[in-house]
Amino acid sequence: MNITIIGIGLLGGSMALAVKDKYPKARFFGVDASVVHGQLAVAKGLVDEVLPFEQAVPQSDLVVLATPVNTIINLLPTVLDALPWHGTVVDLGSTKETICAVADKHPRRAQFVAAHPMAGTENSGPGAAFRELLPGKNLIICDREKSNPDSLTLVESVFRDIGMKLFYMTPSEHDLHLAYVSHLSHISSFALGLTVLEKEKDEQAIFDMASTGFSSTVRLAKSSPAMWAPIFDQNRQNVSRALADYIQFLEQFKAAIDEQDLGQSYDFMNRANVIRRVLDGIEKR
Amino acid sequence: MNITIIGIGLLGGSMALAVKDKYPKARFFGVDASVVHGQLAVAKGLVDEVLPFEQAVPQSDLVVLATPVNTIINLLPTVLDALPWHGTVVDLGSTKETICAVADKHPRRAQFVAAHPMAGTENSGPGAAFRELLPGKNLIICDREKSNPDSLTLVESVFRDIGMKLFYMTPSEHDLHLAYVSHLSHISSFALGLTVLEKEKDEQAIFDMASTGFSSTVRLAKSSPAMWAPIFDQNRQNVSRALADYIQFLEQFKAAIDEQDLGQSYDFMNRANVIRRVLDGIEKR
């Protein structure tokens, strides 16, 4: 089986490592816009060789689109055009509505499976890839009824075999949930980083006074703008709504503090504490 | 040497464990409003015995005020009244202006040292205490010139001996910096938890779709309202200003997303990425 990973970064590279473990005879081709990323990916053993798109895709049984989401919508039609008749393409993008809409217009839509692994770190590039990123995490598959049974089976098997748990939903459900559970926390973290950096021109002062709590909350502010700008754009309606909700809670919290309404701020925090139950589950996972 | 810890929770208990390690002959008394916390603290070996305030303080060389900050301002004058003439009281509160203002009104002000360790977790109570919480972290001491040299030396020695790095500033500098570097990140996390819980009435859905990134950003939303409500209140002017700055960045970010100004959101994230340098330092510390 030939597998082509387009975009051999954190996600594509980690997937290659995990799949290689389970399918030692599979052959991995890498396609990447960056020559250096390609070299690193081969040197690190993420893929067997780097090939041009035109050579890799036509001889692939499975193509994995692991680029930023703006590149996914550009490449997906071309991949479907170049794929052999029995081949399958799966994407790992963090948005699903725009990507699925692009796929729906293609005559070979059934060879595509829309997927999104609930995993990542604030780092990017082939150097950040590691075998343990995906196993044990959840994978969301969208519009499964639009994929042909063989393509769906192939994708489900590969992800199950590397230890992922599969969930199914529509692209619009996916994008709505993700706006709250993932995209919003990235923006809250980016904005927190900005606010603190803007105020504390002296980085040493932040460093001296920040505790591990600050570090944890602002960690996602290290994330790649090239990856996230197109995600926020493709999911802008849901993200904008989530941000409006978030800002409203912050305004209410601020009012409670300004008015010295300790009962109200106590109540906000008590309600937020419920998140402990959810987090304890995630951490034990 | 007799040391009394008033409030034997995460911070007071962790300090007792670390100090015990370095001063095995010191005797530790615990004072706590909760009988159960007292029992747990003795059972866990955080203190040698639990005593009523009136018995513990008059026989103490060092009293550590490790309660929520509203209780600190209530107890501090009483501790100074009851302290032997050679005794010292240090507080570990997360605000400093209000506490130092209360101390300044007391005739025995010089026996007080105002301190704040840059350490904590989202957990509280004696069960959460652990020996490694304070060593390696930073301690801020405020208004050191108002403490008598012996009291200052005692406090500095104890904290240096358990491996903390000491910094000095005024109470108003402390409260301003902390509003940005600590208090704001707690509020951003509480509000994120609230927003997501409000939207996703189904906790299972959050659980299924949340990644470790969400978990890290929202971790502080588990923090104790009883501890944080009085902190936000005592530092309300700085916290309110920090929140206003934060909300402004979020509004600008939202506008960039709404207007599909990818250049602008790219720029925001790029500027926020600078936080990586600071965080890499904190994590290596």
PDB file of C-alpha atoms in Angstrom, chain B residues 130-271:
ATOM      1  CA  PHE B 130       3.142  19.061  48.074  1.00  0.00           C
ATOM      2  CA  ARG B 131       6.770  19.671  48.983  1.00  0.00           C
ATOM      3  CA  GLU B 132       7.840  20.724  45.479  1.00  0.00           C
ATOM      4  CA  LEU B 133       5.372  23.591  44.992  1.00  0.00           C
ATOM      5  CA  LEU B 134       7.621  26.437  46.172  1.00  0.00           C
ATOM      6  CA  PRO B 135      11.254  25.383  45.567  1.00  0.00           C
ATOM      7  CA  GLY B 136      12.586  26.854  42.306  1.00  0.00           C
ATOM      8  CA  LYS B 137       9.837  29.496  42.120  1.00  0.00           C
ATOM      9  CA  ASN B 138      10.016  33.259  42.630  1.00  0.00           C
ATOM     10  CA  LEU B 139       8.977  35.197  45.747  1.00  0.00           C
ATOM     11  CA  ILE B 140       8.077  38.882  45.703  1.00  0.00           C
ATOM     12  CA  ILE B 141       8.627  40.889  48.890  1.00  0.00           C
ATOM     13  CA  CYS B 142       6.995  44.319  49.152  1.00  0.00           C
ATOM     14  CA  ASP B 143       7.875  47.367  51.281  1.00  0.00           C
ATOM     15  CA  ARG B 144      10.916  45.625  52.703  1.00  0.00           C
ATOM     16  CA  GLU B 145      12.176  48.877  54.252  1.00  0.00           C
ATOM     17  CA  LYS B 146       9.132  48.873  56.543  1.00  0.00           C
ATOM     18  CA  SER B 147      10.061  45.529  58.129  1.00  0.00           C
ATOM     19  CA  ASN B 148      12.647  45.437  60.880  1.00  0.00           C
ATOM     20  CA  PRO B 149      15.969  43.882  59.786  1.00  0.00           C
ATOM     21  CA  ASP B 150      15.572  40.770  61.956  1.00  0.00           C
ATOM     22  CA  SER B 151      12.102  39.969  60.638  1.00  0.00           C
ATOM     23  CA  LEU B 152      13.228  40.552  57.064  1.00  0.00           C
ATOM     24  CA  THR B 153      16.311  38.357  57.536  1.00  0.00           C
ATOM     25  CA  LEU B 154      14.233  35.552  59.033  1.00  0.00           C
ATOM     26  CA  VAL B 155      11.750  35.555  56.157  1.00  0.00           C
ATOM     27  CA  GLU B 156      14.417  35.911  53.459  1.00  0.00           C
ATOM     28  CA  SER B 157      16.455  33.071  54.970  1.00  0.00           C
ATOM     29  CA  VAL B 158      13.548  30.680  55.202  1.00  0.00           C
ATOM     30  CA  PHE B 159      12.407  31.275  51.614  1.00  0.00           C
ATOM     31  CA  ARG B 160      15.942  31.226  50.192  1.00  0.00           C
ATOM     32  CA  ASP B 161      16.678  28.007  52.050  1.00  0.00           C
ATOM     33  CA  ILE B 162      13.725  26.264  50.435  1.00  0.00           C
ATOM     34  CA  GLY B 163      15.095  27.293  47.037  1.00  0.00           C
ATOM     35  CA  MET B 164      13.081  30.379  46.148  1.00  0.00           C
ATOM     36  CA  LYS B 165      14.440  33.382  44.235  1.00  0.00           C
ATOM     37  CA  LEU B 166      13.664  36.745  45.857  1.00  0.00           C
ATOM     38  CA  PHE B 167      12.418  39.913  44.128  1.00  0.00           C
ATOM     39  CA  TYR B 168      11.522  43.264  45.666  1.00  0.00           C
ATOM     40  CA  MET B 169       8.973  45.864  44.613  1.00  0.00           C
ATOM     41  CA  THR B 170       6.334  48.251  45.925  1.00  0.00           C
ATOM     42  CA  PRO B 171       2.816  46.955  46.660  1.00  0.00           C
ATOM     43  CA  SER B 172       1.379  49.034  43.814  1.00  0.00           C
ATOM     44  CA  GLU B 173       3.914  47.699  41.294  1.00  0.00           C
ATOM     45  CA  HIS B 174       3.121  44.195  42.505  1.00  0.00           C
ATOM     46  CA  ASP B 175      -0.637  44.569  42.139  1.00  0.00           C
ATOM     47  CA  LEU B 176      -0.379  46.144  38.685  1.00  0.00           C
ATOM     48  CA  HIS B 177       1.908  43.426  37.296  1.00  0.00           C
ATOM     49  CA  LEU B 178      -0.072  40.620  38.896  1.00  0.00           C
ATOM     50  CA  ALA B 179      -3.326  41.890  37.406  1.00  0.00           C
ATOM     51  CA  TYR B 180      -1.864  41.194  33.958  1.00  0.00           C
ATOM     52  CA  VAL B 181       0.337  38.189  34.548  1.00  0.00           C
ATOM     53  CA  SER B 182      -1.900  36.219  36.909  1.00  0.00           C
ATOM     54  CA  HIS B 183      -5.334  37.630  37.731  1.00  0.00           C
ATOM     55  CA  LEU B 184      -6.283  38.235  34.084  1.00  0.00           C
ATOM     56  CA  SER B 185      -5.386  34.701  33.022  1.00  0.00           C
ATOM     57  CA  HIS B 186      -7.651  33.330  35.756  1.00  0.00           C
ATOM     58  CA  ILE B 187     -10.584  35.437  34.572  1.00  0.00           C
ATOM     59  CA  SER B 188      -9.970  34.553  30.918  1.00  0.00           C
ATOM     60  CA  SER B 189     -10.036  30.906  31.917  1.00  0.00           C
ATOM     61  CA  PHE B 190     -13.158  31.170  34.109  1.00  0.00           C
ATOM     62  CA  ALA B 191     -14.980  32.989  31.289  1.00  0.00           C
ATOM     63  CA  LEU B 192     -13.862  30.407  28.724  1.00  0.00           C
ATOM     64  CA  GLY B 193     -15.169  27.607  30.924  1.00  0.00           C
ATOM     65  CA  LEU B 194     -18.485  29.426  31.350  1.00  0.00           C
ATOM     66  CA  THR B 195     -18.877  30.147  27.628  1.00  0.00           C
ATOM     67  CA  VAL B 196     -18.264  26.554  26.633  1.00  0.00           C
ATOM     68  CA  LEU B 197     -20.428  25.054  29.400  1.00  0.00           C
ATOM     69  CA  GLU B 198     -23.254  27.449  28.557  1.00  0.00           C
ATOM     70  CA  LYS B 199     -23.147  26.540  24.859  1.00  0.00           C
ATOM     71  CA  GLU B 200     -22.525  22.840  25.229  1.00  0.00           C
ATOM     72  CA  LYS B 201     -25.162  21.766  27.696  1.00  0.00           C
ATOM     73  CA  ASP B 202     -24.041  18.251  26.860  1.00  0.00           C
ATOM     74  CA  GLU B 203     -20.799  17.737  28.793  1.00  0.00           C
ATOM     75  CA  GLN B 204     -20.110  14.558  26.840  1.00  0.00           C
ATOM     76  CA  ALA B 205     -19.815  16.598  23.622  1.00  0.00           C
ATOM     77  CA  ILE B 206     -17.186  18.880  25.183  1.00  0.00           C
ATOM     78  CA  PHE B 207     -15.387  15.835  26.441  1.00  0.00           C
ATOM     79  CA  ASP B 208     -15.421  14.099  23.047  1.00  0.00           C
ATOM     80  CA  MET B 209     -14.192  17.096  21.116  1.00  0.00           C
ATOM     81  CA  ALA B 210     -11.853  18.866  23.483  1.00  0.00           C
ATOM     82  CA  SER B 211      -8.151  18.396  22.900  1.00  0.00           C
ATOM     83  CA  THR B 212      -5.312  18.918  25.340  1.00  0.00           C
ATOM     84  CA  GLY B 213      -5.104  22.527  24.095  1.00  0.00           C
ATOM     85  CA  PHE B 214      -8.565  23.304  25.469  1.00  0.00           C
ATOM     86  CA  SER B 215      -7.726  21.493  28.658  1.00  0.00           C
ATOM     87  CA  SER B 216      -4.603  23.598  29.193  1.00  0.00           C
ATOM     88  CA  THR B 217      -6.326  26.920  28.463  1.00  0.00           C
ATOM     89  CA  VAL B 218      -9.306  26.275  30.721  1.00  0.00           C
ATOM     90  CA  ARG B 219      -7.396  24.607  33.567  1.00  0.00           C
ATOM     91  CA  LEU B 220      -7.489  27.660  35.846  1.00  0.00           C
ATOM     92  CA  ALA B 221     -11.315  27.655  35.656  1.00  0.00           C
ATOM     93  CA  LYS B 222     -11.093  24.910  38.278  1.00  0.00           C
ATOM     94  CA  SER B 223      -9.660  27.409  40.794  1.00  0.00           C
ATOM     95  CA  SER B 224     -11.352  28.158  44.107  1.00  0.00           C
ATOM     96  CA  PRO B 225     -13.939  30.997  44.060  1.00  0.00           C
ATOM     97  CA  ALA B 226     -13.389  31.543  47.809  1.00  0.00           C
ATOM     98  CA  MET B 227      -9.755  32.326  47.112  1.00  0.00           C
ATOM     99  CA  TRP B 228     -10.209  34.370  43.926  1.00  0.00           C
ATOM    100  CA  ALA B 229     -13.299  36.521  44.561  1.00  0.00           C
ATOM    101  CA  PRO B 230     -11.489  38.535  47.287  1.00  0.00           C
ATOM    102  CA  ILE B 231      -8.319  38.830  45.153  1.00  0.00           C
ATOM    103  CA  PHE B 232     -10.252  40.338  42.242  1.00  0.00           C
ATOM    104  CA  ASP B 233     -12.028  42.629  44.702  1.00  0.00           C
ATOM    105  CA  GLN B 234      -8.899  43.882  46.467  1.00  0.00           C
ATOM    106  CA  ASN B 235      -7.141  44.449  43.135  1.00  0.00           C
ATOM    107  CA  ARG B 236     -10.257  45.589  41.279  1.00  0.00           C
ATOM    108  CA  GLN B 237      -8.858  48.750  39.681  1.00  0.00           C
ATOM    109  CA  ASN B 238      -5.912  46.993  38.055  1.00  0.00           C
ATOM    110  CA  VAL B 239      -7.933  43.891  37.198  1.00  0.00           C
ATOM    111  CA  SER B 240     -10.668  46.006  35.634  1.00  0.00           C
ATOM    112  CA  ARG B 241      -8.106  47.843  33.519  1.00  0.00           C
ATOM    113  CA  ALA B 242      -6.435  44.589  32.440  1.00  0.00           C
ATOM    114  CA  LEU B 243      -9.834  43.137  31.530  1.00  0.00           C
ATOM    115  CA  ALA B 244     -10.697  46.245  29.505  1.00  0.00           C
ATOM    116  CA  ASP B 245      -7.406  45.887  27.569  1.00  0.00           C
ATOM    117  CA  TYR B 246      -8.068  42.194  27.011  1.00  0.00           C
ATOM    118  CA  ILE B 247     -11.636  42.771  25.800  1.00  0.00           C
ATOM    119  CA  GLN B 248     -10.336  45.433  23.410  1.00  0.00           C
ATOM    120  CA  PHE B 249      -7.893  42.984  21.809  1.00  0.00           C
ATOM    121  CA  LEU B 250     -10.660  40.397  21.520  1.00  0.00           C
ATOM    122  CA  GLU B 251     -12.930  42.967  19.833  1.00  0.00           C
ATOM    123  CA  GLN B 252     -10.148  43.852  17.381  1.00  0.00           C
ATOM    124  CA  PHE B 253      -9.486  40.190  16.682  1.00  0.00           C
ATOM    125  CA  LYS B 254     -13.213  39.622  16.151  1.00  0.00           C
ATOM    126  CA  ALA B 255     -13.395  42.579  13.748  1.00  0.00           C
ATOM    127  CA  ALA B 256     -10.460  41.198  11.743  1.00  0.00           C
ATOM    128  CA  ILE B 257     -12.224  37.833  11.479  1.00  0.00           C
ATOM    129  CA  ASP B 258     -15.620  39.372  10.628  1.00  0.00           C
ATOM    130  CA  GLU B 259     -14.063  41.557   7.934  1.00  0.00           C
ATOM    131  CA  GLN B 260     -11.993  38.644   6.592  1.00  0.00           C
ATOM    132  CA  ASP B 261      -8.873  40.716   7.152  1.00  0.00           C
ATOM    133  CA  LEU B 262      -6.495  37.749   7.261  1.00  0.00           C
ATOM    134  CA  GLY B 263      -3.469  40.039   7.230  1.00  0.00           C
ATOM    135  CA  GLN B 264      -4.656  41.619  10.469  1.00  0.00           C
ATOM    136  CA  SER B 265      -5.392  38.352  12.261  1.00  0.00           C
ATOM    137  CA  TYR B 266      -2.083  36.966  11.005  1.00  0.00           C
ATOM    138  CA  ASP B 267      -0.386  40.043  12.479  1.00  0.00           C
ATOM    139  CA  PHE B 268      -2.134  39.639  15.870  1.00  0.00           C
ATOM    140  CA  MET B 269      -1.009  36.028  16.111  1.00  0.00           C
ATOM    141  CA  ASN B 270       2.517  36.830  15.013  1.00  0.00           C
ATOM    142  CA  ARG B 271       2.825  39.423  17.761  1.00  0.00           C
TER     143      ARG B 271
END
